[in-house]
């Protein structure tokens, strides 16, 4: 079973969450234009319009991933304030520093994450 976090580890993970949140917000702002609907009356050729639509779908998919991660980060920051940070949201066991260092926004312990993905 993973160990509880020390206060130094919590400080470090909070800093990592804040850095990651501003990075994600920047990426989401940068890609905001790319997810607007492709105008069908634009005087670009049929092929480049298909390119544009495909590009737009990729942008939308990656924005969704980024947005999900940002929500997890927000939830982790709330948990840092209110308590419960570093605890698995399914089984309440400590998630563990090693895992949180790699993914400070991780909502579940490895065991529960594995079980969910199966
Ligand atoms: Zn768990």
PDB file of C-alpha atoms and ligand atoms in Angstrom:
ATOM      1  CA  UNK A   1       0.000   0.000   0.000  1.00  0.00           C
ATOM      2  CA  UNK A   2       1.238   3.519  -0.778  1.00  0.00           C
ATOM      3  CA  UNK A   3       2.438   5.829   1.999  1.00  0.00           C
ATOM      4  CA  UNK A   4       0.661   9.023   3.082  1.00  0.00           C
ATOM      5  CA  UNK A   5       2.242  12.219   1.717  1.00  0.00           C
ATOM      6  CA  UNK A   6       4.607  14.320   3.814  1.00  0.00           C
ATOM      7  CA  UNK A   7       3.920  18.059   4.010  1.00  0.00           C
ATOM      8  CA  UNK A   8       6.993  18.735   1.814  1.00  0.00           C
ATOM      9  CA  UNK A   9       5.589  16.413  -0.836  1.00  0.00           C
ATOM     10  CA  UNK A  10       2.208  18.160  -0.666  1.00  0.00           C
ATOM     11  CA  UNK A  11       3.901  21.556  -1.183  1.00  0.00           C
ATOM     12  CA  UNK A  12       5.821  20.180  -4.154  1.00  0.00           C
ATOM     13  CA  UNK A  13       2.728  18.602  -5.730  1.00  0.00           C
ATOM     14  CA  UNK A  14       0.687  21.777  -5.250  1.00  0.00           C
ATOM     15  CA  UNK A  15       3.370  23.735  -7.124  1.00  0.00           C
ATOM     16  CA  UNK A  16       3.359  21.120  -9.899  1.00  0.00           C
ATOM     17  CA  UNK A  17      -0.446  21.360 -10.163  1.00  0.00           C
ATOM     18  CA  UNK A  18      -0.353  25.147 -10.469  1.00  0.00           C
ATOM     19  CA  UNK A  19       2.345  25.029 -13.176  1.00  0.00           C
ATOM     20  CA  UNK A  20       0.433  22.379 -15.090  1.00  0.00           C
ATOM     21  CA  UNK A  21      -2.824  24.320 -14.799  1.00  0.00           C
ATOM     22  CA  UNK A  22      -1.343  27.466 -16.347  1.00  0.00           C
ATOM     23  CA  UNK A  23       0.289  25.387 -19.096  1.00  0.00           C
ATOM     24  CA  UNK A  24      -3.071  23.764 -19.919  1.00  0.00           C
ATOM     25  CA  UNK A  25      -4.902  27.097 -19.862  1.00  0.00           C
ATOM     26  CA  UNK A  26      -2.370  28.498 -22.293  1.00  0.00           C
ATOM     27  CA  UNK A  27      -2.773  25.516 -24.621  1.00  0.00           C
ATOM     28  CA  UNK A  28      -6.556  25.750 -24.425  1.00  0.00           C
ATOM     29  CA  UNK A  29      -6.445  29.457 -25.233  1.00  0.00           C
ATOM     30  CA  UNK A  30      -4.090  28.880 -28.146  1.00  0.00           C
ATOM     31  CA  UNK A  31      -6.313  26.206 -29.660  1.00  0.00           C
ATOM     32  CA  UNK A  32      -9.597  28.033 -29.024  1.00  0.00           C
ATOM     33  CA  UNK A  33      -9.751  29.394 -32.578  1.00  0.00           C
ATOM     34  CA  UNK A  34      -8.946  26.032 -34.131  1.00  0.00           C
ATOM     35  CA  UNK A  35     -12.140  24.457 -32.815  1.00  0.00           C
ATOM     36  CA  UNK A  36     -14.509  26.977 -34.357  1.00  0.00           C
ATOM     37  CA  UNK A  37     -16.749  25.475 -37.052  1.00  0.00           C
ATOM     38  CA  UNK A  38     -15.166  25.353 -40.480  1.00  0.00           C
ATOM     39  CA  UNK A  39     -17.019  27.797 -42.724  1.00  0.00           C
ATOM     40  CA  UNK A  40     -18.365  25.873 -45.676  1.00  0.00           C
ATOM     41  CA  UNK A  41     -18.630  28.940 -47.867  1.00  0.00           C
ATOM     42  CA  UNK A  42     -14.969  29.806 -47.490  1.00  0.00           C
ATOM     43  CA  UNK A  43     -13.344  29.913 -50.890  1.00  0.00           C
ATOM     44  CA  UNK A  44     -10.921  27.118 -50.132  1.00  0.00           C
ATOM     45  CA  UNK A  45     -10.974  24.035 -52.351  1.00  0.00           C
ATOM     46  CA  UNK A  46     -12.825  20.854 -51.457  1.00  0.00           C
ATOM     47  CA  UNK A  47      -9.656  18.998 -50.415  1.00  0.00           C
ATOM     48  CA  UNK A  48      -8.355  21.730 -48.202  1.00  0.00           C
ATOM     49  CA  UNK A  49     -11.792  22.015 -46.646  1.00  0.00           C
ATOM     50  CA  UNK A  50     -11.619  18.320 -45.765  1.00  0.00           C
ATOM     51  CA  UNK A  51      -8.167  18.960 -44.346  1.00  0.00           C
ATOM     52  CA  UNK A  52      -9.529  21.824 -42.330  1.00  0.00           C
ATOM     53  CA  UNK A  53     -12.377  19.696 -40.952  1.00  0.00           C
ATOM     54  CA  UNK A  54      -9.995  16.870 -40.092  1.00  0.00           C
ATOM     55  CA  UNK A  55      -7.628  19.313 -38.428  1.00  0.00           C
ATOM     56  CA  UNK A  56     -10.539  20.748 -36.513  1.00  0.00           C
ATOM     57  CA  UNK A  57     -11.592  17.329 -35.265  1.00  0.00           C
ATOM     58  CA  UNK A  58      -8.078  16.622 -34.037  1.00  0.00           C
ATOM     59  CA  UNK A  59      -8.013  19.979 -32.298  1.00  0.00           C
ATOM     60  CA  UNK A  60     -11.364  19.273 -30.695  1.00  0.00           C
ATOM     61  CA  UNK A  61     -10.249  15.840 -29.472  1.00  0.00           C
ATOM     62  CA  UNK A  62      -7.063  17.183 -27.969  1.00  0.00           C
ATOM     63  CA  UNK A  63      -8.934  20.080 -26.367  1.00  0.00           C
ATOM     64  CA  UNK A  64     -11.246  17.541 -24.755  1.00  0.00           C
ATOM     65  CA  UNK A  65      -8.245  15.684 -23.319  1.00  0.00           C
ATOM     66  CA  UNK A  66      -6.716  18.923 -22.081  1.00  0.00           C
ATOM     67  CA  UNK A  67     -10.010  20.054 -20.599  1.00  0.00           C
ATOM     68  CA  UNK A  68     -10.494  16.754 -18.735  1.00  0.00           C
ATOM     69  CA  UNK A  69      -7.012  17.077 -17.304  1.00  0.00           C
ATOM     70  CA  UNK A  70      -7.659  20.672 -16.288  1.00  0.00           C
ATOM     71  CA  UNK A  71     -10.812  19.587 -14.447  1.00  0.00           C
ATOM     72  CA  UNK A  72      -8.836  16.897 -12.609  1.00  0.00           C
ATOM     73  CA  UNK A  73      -6.256  19.507 -11.648  1.00  0.00           C
ATOM     74  CA  UNK A  74      -8.990  21.826 -10.353  1.00  0.00           C
ATOM     75  CA  UNK A  75     -10.459  18.953  -8.321  1.00  0.00           C
ATOM     76  CA  UNK A  76      -7.001  18.185  -6.896  1.00  0.00           C
ATOM     77  CA  UNK A  77      -6.498  21.835  -5.916  1.00  0.00           C
ATOM     78  CA  UNK A  78      -9.891  21.838  -4.197  1.00  0.00           C
ATOM     79  CA  UNK A  79      -8.919  18.637  -2.378  1.00  0.00           C
ATOM     80  CA  UNK A  80      -5.698  20.325  -1.282  1.00  0.00           C
ATOM     81  CA  UNK A  81      -7.768  23.083   0.345  1.00  0.00           C
ATOM     82  CA  UNK A  82     -10.534  20.958   1.794  1.00  0.00           C
ATOM     83  CA  UNK A  83      -8.668  17.745   2.500  1.00  0.00           C
ATOM     84  CA  UNK A  84      -8.568  14.447   0.708  1.00  0.00           C
ATOM     85  CA  UNK A  85      -5.750  15.308  -1.680  1.00  0.00           C
ATOM     86  CA  UNK A  86      -3.676  12.239  -2.487  1.00  0.00           C
ATOM     87  CA  UNK A  87      -6.472   9.869  -1.553  1.00  0.00           C
ATOM     88  CA  UNK A  88      -8.064   7.640  -4.157  1.00  0.00           C
ATOM     89  CA  UNK A  89     -11.604   8.826  -4.886  1.00  0.00           C
ATOM     90  CA  UNK A  90     -12.786   5.234  -5.149  1.00  0.00           C
ATOM     91  CA  UNK A  91     -11.138   3.350  -2.287  1.00  0.00           C
ATOM     92  CA  UNK A  92      -9.800   6.240  -0.104  1.00  0.00           C
ATOM     93  CA  UNK A  93      -6.364   4.644   0.052  1.00  0.00           C
ATOM     94  CA  UNK A  94      -3.322   6.930  -0.411  1.00  0.00           C
ATOM     95  CA  UNK A  95      -2.480   7.251  -4.119  1.00  0.00           C
ATOM     96  CA  UNK A  96       1.215   7.447  -3.307  1.00  0.00           C
ATOM     97  CA  UNK A  97       3.890  10.017  -3.961  1.00  0.00           C
ATOM     98  CA  UNK A  98       5.535   8.215  -6.898  1.00  0.00           C
ATOM     99  CA  UNK A  99       2.289   8.181  -8.861  1.00  0.00           C
ATOM    100  CA  UNK A 100       1.358  11.743  -7.902  1.00  0.00           C
ATOM    101  CA  UNK A 101       4.784  12.997  -8.886  1.00  0.00           C
ATOM    102  CA  UNK A 102       4.192  11.635 -12.388  1.00  0.00           C
ATOM    103  CA  UNK A 103       0.509  12.697 -12.448  1.00  0.00           C
ATOM    104  CA  UNK A 104      -0.293  15.141  -9.612  1.00  0.00           C
ATOM    105  CA  UNK A 105      -3.915  15.320 -10.817  1.00  0.00           C
ATOM    106  CA  UNK A 106      -4.433  11.532 -10.664  1.00  0.00           C
ATOM    107  CA  UNK A 107      -7.858  10.953  -9.043  1.00  0.00           C
ATOM    108  CA  UNK A 108      -7.436   7.222  -8.426  1.00  0.00           C
ATOM    109  CA  UNK A 109      -4.792   4.871  -7.043  1.00  0.00           C
ATOM    110  CA  UNK A 110      -3.075   2.556  -9.502  1.00  0.00           C
ATOM    111  CA  UNK A 111      -5.180  -0.416  -8.516  1.00  0.00           C
ATOM    112  CA  UNK A 112      -8.483   1.397  -9.075  1.00  0.00           C
ATOM    113  CA  UNK A 113      -7.207   3.020 -12.275  1.00  0.00           C
ATOM    114  CA  UNK A 114      -6.263  -0.437 -13.596  1.00  0.00           C
ATOM    115  CA  UNK A 115      -9.648  -1.823 -12.627  1.00  0.00           C
ATOM    116  CA  UNK A 116     -11.422   1.051 -14.419  1.00  0.00           C
ATOM    117  CA  UNK A 117      -9.439   0.555 -17.611  1.00  0.00           C
ATOM    118  CA  UNK A 118     -10.174  -3.144 -17.765  1.00  0.00           C
TER     119      UNK A 118
HETATM  120 ZN1  LIG B   1      -8.184   3.174  -5.190  1.00  0.00          ZN
END
